[in-house]
Coordinates of N, CA and C in Angstrom, one line a residue:
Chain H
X95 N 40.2 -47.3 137.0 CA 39.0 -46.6 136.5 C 39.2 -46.0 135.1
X96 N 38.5 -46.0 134.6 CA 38.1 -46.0 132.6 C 38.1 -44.5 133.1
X97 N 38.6 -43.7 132.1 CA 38.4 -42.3 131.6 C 37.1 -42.2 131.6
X98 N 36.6 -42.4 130.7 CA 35.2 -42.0 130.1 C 34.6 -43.3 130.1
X99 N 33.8 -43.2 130.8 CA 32.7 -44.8 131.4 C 31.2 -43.9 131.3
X100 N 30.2 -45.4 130.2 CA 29.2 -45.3 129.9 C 28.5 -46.5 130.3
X101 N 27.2 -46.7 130.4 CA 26.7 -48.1 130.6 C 26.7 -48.5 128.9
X102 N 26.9 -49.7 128.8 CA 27.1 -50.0 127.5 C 25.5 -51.1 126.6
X103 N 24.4 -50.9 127.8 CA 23.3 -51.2 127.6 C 23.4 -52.5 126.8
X104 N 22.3 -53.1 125.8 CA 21.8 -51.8 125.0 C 20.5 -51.2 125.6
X105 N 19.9 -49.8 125.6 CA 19.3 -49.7 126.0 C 17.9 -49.8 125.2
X106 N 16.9 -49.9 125.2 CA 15.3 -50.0 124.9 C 14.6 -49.1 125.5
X107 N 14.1 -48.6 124.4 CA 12.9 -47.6 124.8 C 11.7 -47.7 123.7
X108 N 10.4 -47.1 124.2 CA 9.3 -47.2 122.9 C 9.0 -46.0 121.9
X109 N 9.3 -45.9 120.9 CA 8.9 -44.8 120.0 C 8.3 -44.2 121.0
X110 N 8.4 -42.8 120.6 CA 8.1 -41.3 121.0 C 8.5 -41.4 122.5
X111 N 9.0 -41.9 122.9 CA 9.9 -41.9 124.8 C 11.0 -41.1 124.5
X112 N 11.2 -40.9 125.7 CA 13.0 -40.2 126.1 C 13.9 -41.3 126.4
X113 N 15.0 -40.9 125.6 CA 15.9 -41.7 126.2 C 17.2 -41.1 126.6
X114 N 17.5 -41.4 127.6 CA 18.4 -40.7 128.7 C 19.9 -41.9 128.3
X115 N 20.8 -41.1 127.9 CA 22.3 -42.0 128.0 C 23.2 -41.1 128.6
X116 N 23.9 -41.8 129.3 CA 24.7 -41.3 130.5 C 26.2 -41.4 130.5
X117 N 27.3 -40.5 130.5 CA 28.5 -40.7 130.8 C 29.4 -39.8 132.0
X118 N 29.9 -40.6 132.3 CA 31.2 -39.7 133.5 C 32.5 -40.5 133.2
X119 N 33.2 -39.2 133.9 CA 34.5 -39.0 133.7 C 35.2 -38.7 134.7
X120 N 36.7 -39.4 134.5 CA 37.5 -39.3 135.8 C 38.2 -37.8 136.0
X121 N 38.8 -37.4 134.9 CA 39.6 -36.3 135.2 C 38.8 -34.9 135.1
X122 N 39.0 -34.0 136.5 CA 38.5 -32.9 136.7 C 39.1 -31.9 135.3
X123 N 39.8 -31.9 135.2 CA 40.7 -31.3 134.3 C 39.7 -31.2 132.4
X124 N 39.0 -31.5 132.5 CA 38.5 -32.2 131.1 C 37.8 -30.8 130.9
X125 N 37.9 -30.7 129.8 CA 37.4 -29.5 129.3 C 36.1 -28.9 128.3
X126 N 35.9 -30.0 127.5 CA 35.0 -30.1 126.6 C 34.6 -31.1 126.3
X127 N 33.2 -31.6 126.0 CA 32.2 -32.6 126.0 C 31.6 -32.9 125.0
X128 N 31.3 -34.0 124.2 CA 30.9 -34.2 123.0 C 30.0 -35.6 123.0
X129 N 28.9 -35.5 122.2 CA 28.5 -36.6 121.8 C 28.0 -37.1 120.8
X130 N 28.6 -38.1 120.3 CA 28.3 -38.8 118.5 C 27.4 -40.1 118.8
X131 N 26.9 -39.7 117.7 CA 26.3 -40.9 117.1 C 26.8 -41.8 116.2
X132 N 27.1 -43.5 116.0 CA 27.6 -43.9 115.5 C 26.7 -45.2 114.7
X133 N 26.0 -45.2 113.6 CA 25.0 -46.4 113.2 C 26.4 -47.7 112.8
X134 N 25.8 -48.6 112.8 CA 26.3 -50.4 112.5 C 26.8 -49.7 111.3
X135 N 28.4 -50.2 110.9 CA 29.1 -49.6 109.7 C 29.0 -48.6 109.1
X136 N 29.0 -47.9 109.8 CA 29.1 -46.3 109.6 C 30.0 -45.3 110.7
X137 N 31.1 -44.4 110.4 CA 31.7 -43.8 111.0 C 31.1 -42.8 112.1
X138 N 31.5 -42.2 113.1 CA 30.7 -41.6 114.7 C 30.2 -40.5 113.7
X139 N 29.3 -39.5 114.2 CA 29.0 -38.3 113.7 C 28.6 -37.6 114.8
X140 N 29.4 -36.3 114.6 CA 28.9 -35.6 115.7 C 27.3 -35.0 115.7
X141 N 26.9 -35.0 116.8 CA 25.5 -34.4 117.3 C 25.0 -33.5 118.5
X142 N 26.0 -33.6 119.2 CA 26.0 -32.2 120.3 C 27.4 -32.4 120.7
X143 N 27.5 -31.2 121.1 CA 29.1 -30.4 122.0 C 28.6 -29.8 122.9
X144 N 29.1 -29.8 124.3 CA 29.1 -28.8 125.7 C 30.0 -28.3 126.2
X145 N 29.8 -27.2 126.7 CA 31.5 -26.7 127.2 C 31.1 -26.3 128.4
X146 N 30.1 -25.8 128.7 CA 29.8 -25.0 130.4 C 28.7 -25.6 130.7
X147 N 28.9 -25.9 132.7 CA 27.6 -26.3 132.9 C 26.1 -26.3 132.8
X148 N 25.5 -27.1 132.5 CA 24.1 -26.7 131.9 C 23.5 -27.3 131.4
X149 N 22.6 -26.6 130.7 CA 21.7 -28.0 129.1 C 22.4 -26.7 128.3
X150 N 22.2 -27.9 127.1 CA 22.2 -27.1 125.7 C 20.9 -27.5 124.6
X151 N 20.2 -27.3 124.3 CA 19.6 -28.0 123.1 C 19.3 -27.8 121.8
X152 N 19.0 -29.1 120.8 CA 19.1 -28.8 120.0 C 18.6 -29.7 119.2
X153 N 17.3 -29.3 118.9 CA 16.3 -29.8 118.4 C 15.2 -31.1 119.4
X154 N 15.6 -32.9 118.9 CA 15.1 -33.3 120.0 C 16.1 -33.7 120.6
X155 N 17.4 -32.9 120.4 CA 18.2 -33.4 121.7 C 18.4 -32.4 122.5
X156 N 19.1 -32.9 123.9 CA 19.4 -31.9 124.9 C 20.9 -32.3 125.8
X157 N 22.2 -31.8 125.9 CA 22.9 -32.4 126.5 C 23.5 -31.5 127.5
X158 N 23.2 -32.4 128.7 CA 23.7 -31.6 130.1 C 25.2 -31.8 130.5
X159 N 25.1 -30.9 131.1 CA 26.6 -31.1 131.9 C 27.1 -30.7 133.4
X160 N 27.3 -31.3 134.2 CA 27.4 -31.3 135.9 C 29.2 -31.6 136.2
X161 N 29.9 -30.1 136.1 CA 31.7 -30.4 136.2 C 31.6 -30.9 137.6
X162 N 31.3 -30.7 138.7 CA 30.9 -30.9 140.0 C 30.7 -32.3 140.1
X163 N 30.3 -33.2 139.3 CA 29.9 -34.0 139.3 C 30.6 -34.9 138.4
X164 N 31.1 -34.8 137.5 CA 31.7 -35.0 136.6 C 31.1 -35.9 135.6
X165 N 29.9 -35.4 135.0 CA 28.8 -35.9 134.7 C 27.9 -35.7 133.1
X166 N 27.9 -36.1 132.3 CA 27.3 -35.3 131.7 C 26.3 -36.6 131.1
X167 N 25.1 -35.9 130.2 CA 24.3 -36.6 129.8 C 23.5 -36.0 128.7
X168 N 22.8 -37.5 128.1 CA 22.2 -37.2 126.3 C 20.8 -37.5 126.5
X169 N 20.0 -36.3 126.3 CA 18.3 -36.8 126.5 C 18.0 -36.7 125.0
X170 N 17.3 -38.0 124.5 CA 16.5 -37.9 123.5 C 15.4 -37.7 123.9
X171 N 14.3 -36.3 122.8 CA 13.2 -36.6 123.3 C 12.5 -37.0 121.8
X172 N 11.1 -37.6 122.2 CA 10.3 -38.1 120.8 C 11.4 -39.2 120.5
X173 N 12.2 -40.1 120.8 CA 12.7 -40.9 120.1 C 12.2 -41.8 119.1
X174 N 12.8 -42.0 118.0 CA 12.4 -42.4 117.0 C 12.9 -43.9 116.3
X175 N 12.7 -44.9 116.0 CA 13.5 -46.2 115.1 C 14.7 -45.5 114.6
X176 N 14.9 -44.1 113.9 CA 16.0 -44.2 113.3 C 16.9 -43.4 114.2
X177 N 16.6 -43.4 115.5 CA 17.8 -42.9 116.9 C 18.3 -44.3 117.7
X178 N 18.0 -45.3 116.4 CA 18.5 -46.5 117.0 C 20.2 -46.6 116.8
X179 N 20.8 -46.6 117.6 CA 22.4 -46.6 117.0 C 23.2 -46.5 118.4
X180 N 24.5 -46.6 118.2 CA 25.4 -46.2 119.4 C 26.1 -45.1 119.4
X181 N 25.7 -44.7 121.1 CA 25.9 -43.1 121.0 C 27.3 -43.2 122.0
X182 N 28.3 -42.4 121.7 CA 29.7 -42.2 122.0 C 29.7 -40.9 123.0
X183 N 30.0 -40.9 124.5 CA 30.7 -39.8 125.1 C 31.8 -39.8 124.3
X184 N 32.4 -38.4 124.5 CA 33.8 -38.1 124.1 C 34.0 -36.8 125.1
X185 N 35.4 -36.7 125.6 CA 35.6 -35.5 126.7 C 37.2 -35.6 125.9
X186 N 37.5 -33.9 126.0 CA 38.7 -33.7 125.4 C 39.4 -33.5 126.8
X187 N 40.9 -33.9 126.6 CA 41.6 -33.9 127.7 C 42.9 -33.8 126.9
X188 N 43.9 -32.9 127.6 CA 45.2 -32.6 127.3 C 45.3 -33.0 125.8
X189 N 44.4 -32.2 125.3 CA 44.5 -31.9 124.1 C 44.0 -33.0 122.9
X190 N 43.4 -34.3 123.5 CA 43.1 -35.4 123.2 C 41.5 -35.5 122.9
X191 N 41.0 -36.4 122.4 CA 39.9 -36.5 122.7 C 39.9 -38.3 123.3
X192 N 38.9 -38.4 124.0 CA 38.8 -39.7 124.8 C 37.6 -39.8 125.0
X193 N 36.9 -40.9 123.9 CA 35.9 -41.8 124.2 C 35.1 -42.9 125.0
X194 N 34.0 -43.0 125.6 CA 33.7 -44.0 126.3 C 33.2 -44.9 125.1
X195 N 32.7 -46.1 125.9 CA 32.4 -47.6 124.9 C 31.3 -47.1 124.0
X196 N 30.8 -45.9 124.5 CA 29.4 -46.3 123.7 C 28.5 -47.1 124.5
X197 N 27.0 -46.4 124.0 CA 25.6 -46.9 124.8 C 25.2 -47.3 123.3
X198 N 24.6 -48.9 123.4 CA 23.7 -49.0 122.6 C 22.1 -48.9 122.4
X199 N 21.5 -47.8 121.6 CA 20.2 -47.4 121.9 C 19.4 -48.6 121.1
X200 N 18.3 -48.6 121.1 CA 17.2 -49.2 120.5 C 15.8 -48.7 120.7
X201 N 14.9 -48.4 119.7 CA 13.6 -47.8 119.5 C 13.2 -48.7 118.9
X202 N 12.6 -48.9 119.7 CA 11.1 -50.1 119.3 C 9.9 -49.7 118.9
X203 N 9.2 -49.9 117.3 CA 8.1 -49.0 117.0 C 6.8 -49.6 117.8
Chain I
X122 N 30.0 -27.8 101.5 CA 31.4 -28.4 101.8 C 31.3 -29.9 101.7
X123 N 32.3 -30.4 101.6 CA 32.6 -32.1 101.1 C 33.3 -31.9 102.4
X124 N 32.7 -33.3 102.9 CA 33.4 -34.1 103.9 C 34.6 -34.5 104.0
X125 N 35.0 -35.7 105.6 CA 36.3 -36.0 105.2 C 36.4 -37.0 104.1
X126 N 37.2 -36.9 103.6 CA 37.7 -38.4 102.6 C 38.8 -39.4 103.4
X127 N 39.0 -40.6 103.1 CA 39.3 -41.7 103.4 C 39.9 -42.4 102.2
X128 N 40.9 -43.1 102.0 CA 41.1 -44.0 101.0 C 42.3 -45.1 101.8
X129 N 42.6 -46.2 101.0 CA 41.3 -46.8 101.0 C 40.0 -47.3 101.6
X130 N 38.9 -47.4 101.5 CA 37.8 -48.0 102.3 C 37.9 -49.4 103.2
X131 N 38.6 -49.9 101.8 CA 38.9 -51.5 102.6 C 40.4 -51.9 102.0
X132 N 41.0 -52.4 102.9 CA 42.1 -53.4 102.7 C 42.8 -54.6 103.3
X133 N 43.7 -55.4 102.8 CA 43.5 -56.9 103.4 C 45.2 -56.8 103.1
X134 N 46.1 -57.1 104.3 CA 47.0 -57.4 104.3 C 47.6 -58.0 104.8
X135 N 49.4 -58.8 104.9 CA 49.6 -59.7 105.7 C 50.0 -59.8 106.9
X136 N 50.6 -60.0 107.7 CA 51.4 -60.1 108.7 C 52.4 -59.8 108.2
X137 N 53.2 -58.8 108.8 CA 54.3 -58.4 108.8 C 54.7 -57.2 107.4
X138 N 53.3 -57.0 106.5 CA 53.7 -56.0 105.7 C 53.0 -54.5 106.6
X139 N 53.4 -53.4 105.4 CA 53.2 -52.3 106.3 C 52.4 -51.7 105.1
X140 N 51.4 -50.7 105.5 CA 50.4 -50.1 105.3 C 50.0 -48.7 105.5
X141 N 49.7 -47.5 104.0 CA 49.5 -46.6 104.3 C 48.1 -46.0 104.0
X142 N 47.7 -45.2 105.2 CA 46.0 -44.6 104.8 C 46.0 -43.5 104.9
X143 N 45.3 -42.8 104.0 CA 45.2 -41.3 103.3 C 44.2 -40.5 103.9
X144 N 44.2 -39.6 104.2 CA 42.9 -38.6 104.8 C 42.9 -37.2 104.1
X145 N 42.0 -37.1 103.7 CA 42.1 -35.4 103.3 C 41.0 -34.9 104.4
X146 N 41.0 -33.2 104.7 CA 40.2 -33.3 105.6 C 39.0 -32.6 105.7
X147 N 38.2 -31.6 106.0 CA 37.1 -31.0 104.9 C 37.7 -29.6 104.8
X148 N 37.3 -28.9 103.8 CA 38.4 -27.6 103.4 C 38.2 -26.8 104.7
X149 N 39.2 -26.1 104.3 CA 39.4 -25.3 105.5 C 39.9 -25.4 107.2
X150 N 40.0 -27.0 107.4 CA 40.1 -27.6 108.4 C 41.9 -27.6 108.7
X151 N 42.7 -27.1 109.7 CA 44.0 -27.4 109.6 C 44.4 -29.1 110.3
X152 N 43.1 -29.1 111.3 CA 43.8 -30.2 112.1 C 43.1 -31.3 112.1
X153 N 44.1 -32.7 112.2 CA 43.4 -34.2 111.5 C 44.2 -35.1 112.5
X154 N 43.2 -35.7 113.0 CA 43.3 -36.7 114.2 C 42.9 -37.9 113.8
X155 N 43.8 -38.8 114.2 CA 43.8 -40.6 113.8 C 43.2 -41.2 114.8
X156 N 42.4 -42.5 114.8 CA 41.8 -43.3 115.6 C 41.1 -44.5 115.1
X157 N 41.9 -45.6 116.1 CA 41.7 -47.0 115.6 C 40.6 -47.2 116.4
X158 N 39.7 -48.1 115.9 CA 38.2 -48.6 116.2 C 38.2 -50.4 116.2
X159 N 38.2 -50.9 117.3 CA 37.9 -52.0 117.5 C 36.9 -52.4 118.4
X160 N 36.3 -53.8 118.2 CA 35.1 -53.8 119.3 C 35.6 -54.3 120.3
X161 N 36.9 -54.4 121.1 CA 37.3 -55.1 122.5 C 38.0 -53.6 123.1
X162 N 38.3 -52.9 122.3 CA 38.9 -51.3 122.6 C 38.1 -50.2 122.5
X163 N 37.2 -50.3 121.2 CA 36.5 -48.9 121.0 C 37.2 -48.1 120.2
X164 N 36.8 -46.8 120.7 CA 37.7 -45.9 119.7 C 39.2 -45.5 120.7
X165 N 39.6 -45.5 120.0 CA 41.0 -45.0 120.8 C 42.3 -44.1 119.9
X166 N 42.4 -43.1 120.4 CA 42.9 -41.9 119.8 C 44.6 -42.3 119.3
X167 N 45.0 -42.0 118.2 CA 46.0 -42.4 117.6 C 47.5 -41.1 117.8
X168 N 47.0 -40.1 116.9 CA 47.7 -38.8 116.9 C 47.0 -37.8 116.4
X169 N 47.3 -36.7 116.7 CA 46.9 -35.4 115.6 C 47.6 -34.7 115.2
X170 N 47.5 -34.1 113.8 CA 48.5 -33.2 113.2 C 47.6 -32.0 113.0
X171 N 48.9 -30.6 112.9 CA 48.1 -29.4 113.0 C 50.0 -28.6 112.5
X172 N 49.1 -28.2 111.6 CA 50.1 -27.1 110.7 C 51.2 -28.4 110.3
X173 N 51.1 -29.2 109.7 CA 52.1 -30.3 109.6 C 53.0 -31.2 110.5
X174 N 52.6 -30.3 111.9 CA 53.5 -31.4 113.2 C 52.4 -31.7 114.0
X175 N 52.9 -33.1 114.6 CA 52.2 -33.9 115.6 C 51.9 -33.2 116.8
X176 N 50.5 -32.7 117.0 CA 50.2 -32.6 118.4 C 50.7 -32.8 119.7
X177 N 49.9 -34.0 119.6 CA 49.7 -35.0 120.3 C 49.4 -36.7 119.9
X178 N 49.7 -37.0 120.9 CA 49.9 -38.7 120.2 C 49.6 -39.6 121.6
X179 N 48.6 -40.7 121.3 CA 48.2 -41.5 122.2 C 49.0 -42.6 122.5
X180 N 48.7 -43.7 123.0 CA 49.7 -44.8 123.5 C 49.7 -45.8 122.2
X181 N 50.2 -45.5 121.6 CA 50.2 -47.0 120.4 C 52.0 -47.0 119.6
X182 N 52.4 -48.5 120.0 CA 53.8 -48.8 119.2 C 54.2 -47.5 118.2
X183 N 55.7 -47.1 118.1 CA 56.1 -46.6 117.3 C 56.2 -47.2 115.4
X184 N 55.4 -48.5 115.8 CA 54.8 -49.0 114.1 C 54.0 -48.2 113.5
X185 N 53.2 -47.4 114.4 CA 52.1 -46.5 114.2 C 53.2 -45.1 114.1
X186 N 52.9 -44.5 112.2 CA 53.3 -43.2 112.4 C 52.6 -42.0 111.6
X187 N 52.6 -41.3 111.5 CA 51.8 -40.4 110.5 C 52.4 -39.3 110.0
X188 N 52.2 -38.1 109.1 CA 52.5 -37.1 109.0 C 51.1 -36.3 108.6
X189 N 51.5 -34.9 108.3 CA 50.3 -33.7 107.5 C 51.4 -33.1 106.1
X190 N 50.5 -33.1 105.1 CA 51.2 -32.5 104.0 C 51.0 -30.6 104.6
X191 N 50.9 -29.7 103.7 CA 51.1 -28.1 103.6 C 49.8 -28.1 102.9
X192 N 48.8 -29.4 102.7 CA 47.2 -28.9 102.0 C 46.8 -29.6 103.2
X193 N 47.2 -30.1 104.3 CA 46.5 -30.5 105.2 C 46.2 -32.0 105.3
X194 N 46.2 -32.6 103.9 CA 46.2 -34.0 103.6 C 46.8 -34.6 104.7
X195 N 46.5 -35.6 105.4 CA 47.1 -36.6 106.1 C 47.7 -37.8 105.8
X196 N 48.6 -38.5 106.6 CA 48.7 -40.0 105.8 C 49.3 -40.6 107.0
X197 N 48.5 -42.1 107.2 CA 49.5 -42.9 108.5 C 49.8 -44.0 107.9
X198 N 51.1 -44.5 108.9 CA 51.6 -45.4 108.0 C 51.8 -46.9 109.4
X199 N 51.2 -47.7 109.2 CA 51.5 -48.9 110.1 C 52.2 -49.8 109.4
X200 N 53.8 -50.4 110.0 CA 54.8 -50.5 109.6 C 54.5 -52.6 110.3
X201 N 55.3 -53.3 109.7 CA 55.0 -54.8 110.7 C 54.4 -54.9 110.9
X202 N 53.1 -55.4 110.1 CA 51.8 -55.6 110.8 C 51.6 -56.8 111.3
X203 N 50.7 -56.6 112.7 CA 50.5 -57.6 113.2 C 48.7 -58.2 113.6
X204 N 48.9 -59.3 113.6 CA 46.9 -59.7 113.6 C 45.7 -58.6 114.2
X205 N 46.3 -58.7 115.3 CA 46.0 -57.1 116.0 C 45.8 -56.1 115.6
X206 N 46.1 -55.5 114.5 CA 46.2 -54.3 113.9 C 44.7 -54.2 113.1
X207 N 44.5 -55.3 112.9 CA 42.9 -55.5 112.4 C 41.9 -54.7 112.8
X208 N 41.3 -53.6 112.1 CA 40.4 -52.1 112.8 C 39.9 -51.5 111.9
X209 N 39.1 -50.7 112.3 CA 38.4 -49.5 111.3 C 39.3 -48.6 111.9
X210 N 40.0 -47.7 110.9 CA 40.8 -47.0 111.1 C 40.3 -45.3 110.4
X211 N 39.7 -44.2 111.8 CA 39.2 -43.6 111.5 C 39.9 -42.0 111.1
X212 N 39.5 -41.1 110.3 CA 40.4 -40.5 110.2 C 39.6 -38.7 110.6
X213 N 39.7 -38.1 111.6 CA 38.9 -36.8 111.5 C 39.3 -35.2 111.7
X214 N 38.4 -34.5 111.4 CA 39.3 -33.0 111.1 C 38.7 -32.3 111.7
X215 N 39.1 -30.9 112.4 CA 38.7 -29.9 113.2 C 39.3 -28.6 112.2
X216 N 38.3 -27.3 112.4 CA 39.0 -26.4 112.5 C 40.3 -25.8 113.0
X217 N 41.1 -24.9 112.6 CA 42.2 -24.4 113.6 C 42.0 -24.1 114.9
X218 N 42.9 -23.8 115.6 CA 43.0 -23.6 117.2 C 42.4 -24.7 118.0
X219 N 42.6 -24.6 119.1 CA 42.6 -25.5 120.2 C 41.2 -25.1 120.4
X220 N 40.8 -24.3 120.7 CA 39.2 -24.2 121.4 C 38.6 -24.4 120.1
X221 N 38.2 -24.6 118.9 CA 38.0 -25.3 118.8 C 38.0 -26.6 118.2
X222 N 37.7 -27.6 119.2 CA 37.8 -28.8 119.1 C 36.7 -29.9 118.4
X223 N 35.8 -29.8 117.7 CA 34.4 -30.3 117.3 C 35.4 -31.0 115.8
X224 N 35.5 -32.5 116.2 CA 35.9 -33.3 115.4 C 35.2 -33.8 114.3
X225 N 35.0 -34.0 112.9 CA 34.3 -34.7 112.4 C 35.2 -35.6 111.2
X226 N 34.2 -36.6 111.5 CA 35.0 -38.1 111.2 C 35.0 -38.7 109.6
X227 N 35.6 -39.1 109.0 CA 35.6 -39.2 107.4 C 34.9 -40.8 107.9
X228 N 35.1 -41.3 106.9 CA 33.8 -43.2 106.7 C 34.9 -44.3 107.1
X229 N 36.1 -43.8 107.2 CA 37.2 -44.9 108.1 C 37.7 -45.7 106.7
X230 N 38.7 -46.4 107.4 CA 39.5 -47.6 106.0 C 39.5 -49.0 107.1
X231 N 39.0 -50.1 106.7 CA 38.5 -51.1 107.1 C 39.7 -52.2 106.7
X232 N 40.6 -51.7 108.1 CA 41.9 -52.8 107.3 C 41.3 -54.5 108.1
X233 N 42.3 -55.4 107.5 CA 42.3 -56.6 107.9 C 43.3 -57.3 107.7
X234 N 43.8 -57.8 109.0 CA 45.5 -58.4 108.5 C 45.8 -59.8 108.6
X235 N 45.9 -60.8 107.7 CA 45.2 -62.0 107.8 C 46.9 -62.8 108.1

């Protein structure tokens, strides 16, 4: 079992929809939650961090987190053509950070 | 504030030579973490330095090595290269301390080992 497992889509959605991208994680132990965005030849960029269960938001994004579950997730809302890109779980662990494959999004005008 | 830097962007080298990449990291940042990017791997964590010693260090040959200067500058060094080693090689910085952890990533060096 992968550390940090995402569906690796790509996924499609229509301008102004939500899109929901999903990651979990094996080790209970994991401490902190992150998720970047990464466009075609361009380096990741961070765009939300979570540390306790819940939502956080921040702006049109919103990212949850379920420790219980070991679960967390990236809601775009209003998605837009330019939230077209691959979006990276990352969970820090023993001091590491550890990424999943990446979801690839796509917004269709 | 100015981002991370990277140098160089791109490079092309052969099998079996060895290769060094440079990171500075954005001011004020003590700690700088390495990570190779490939599309059959993904990203995958290299090492990190913090106050000039290694962290922590992920699973990759001892060809793979790095240090931190005393301005925080970075530099890793892959030693024998082999075809494999072919990656975007990313280079990113955090504030001090452990909590917190909020990485951000310089534009990578785009090696190729022919």
């Amino acid at each position: 079992q992968k550390e940090v497992e995402q569906n690796s889509g790509p996924l499609s959605v229509p301008e102004g929809a939500i899109a929901s991208l999903n990651c979990t994680y094996s080790d209970r132990g994991s401490q902190s939650f992150f998720w970047y965005r990464q466009y075609s030849g361009k380096s990741p960029e961070l765009i939300m961090s979570i540390y306790s269960n819940g939502d956080k938001e921040d702006g049109r994004f919103t990212a949850q987190l379920n420790k219980a579950s070991q679960y967390v997730s990236l809601l775009i809302r209003d998605s837009q053509p330019s939230d077209s890109a691959t979006y990276l779980c990352a969970v820090r662990l023993g001091g590491k950070l550890i990424f999943g494959q990446g979801t690839e999004l796509s917004v269709k005008p | 504030k100015a981002g991370v830097t990277q140098t160089p962007r791109y490079l092309i080298k052969t099998r079996g030579q060895q290769v060094t990449l440079s990171c500075s990291p954005i001011s004020g940042h003590r700690s700088v973490s390495w990570y190779q990017q490939t599309p059959g791997q993904g990203l995958q964590f290299l090492f990190e330095y913090f106050s000039e010693t290694q962290r922590n260090k992920g699973n990759f040959p001892g060809r793979f090595s790095g240090r931190q200067f005393s301005n925080s500058r970075s530099e890793m060094n892959v030693s024998t290269l082999e075809l494999g080693d072919s990656a975007l090689y990313l280079c990113a910085s955090s504030p001090a301390g452990q909590s917190s952890y909020e990485q951000y990533f310089g534009p990578g060096t785009r090696l190729t080992v022919t």
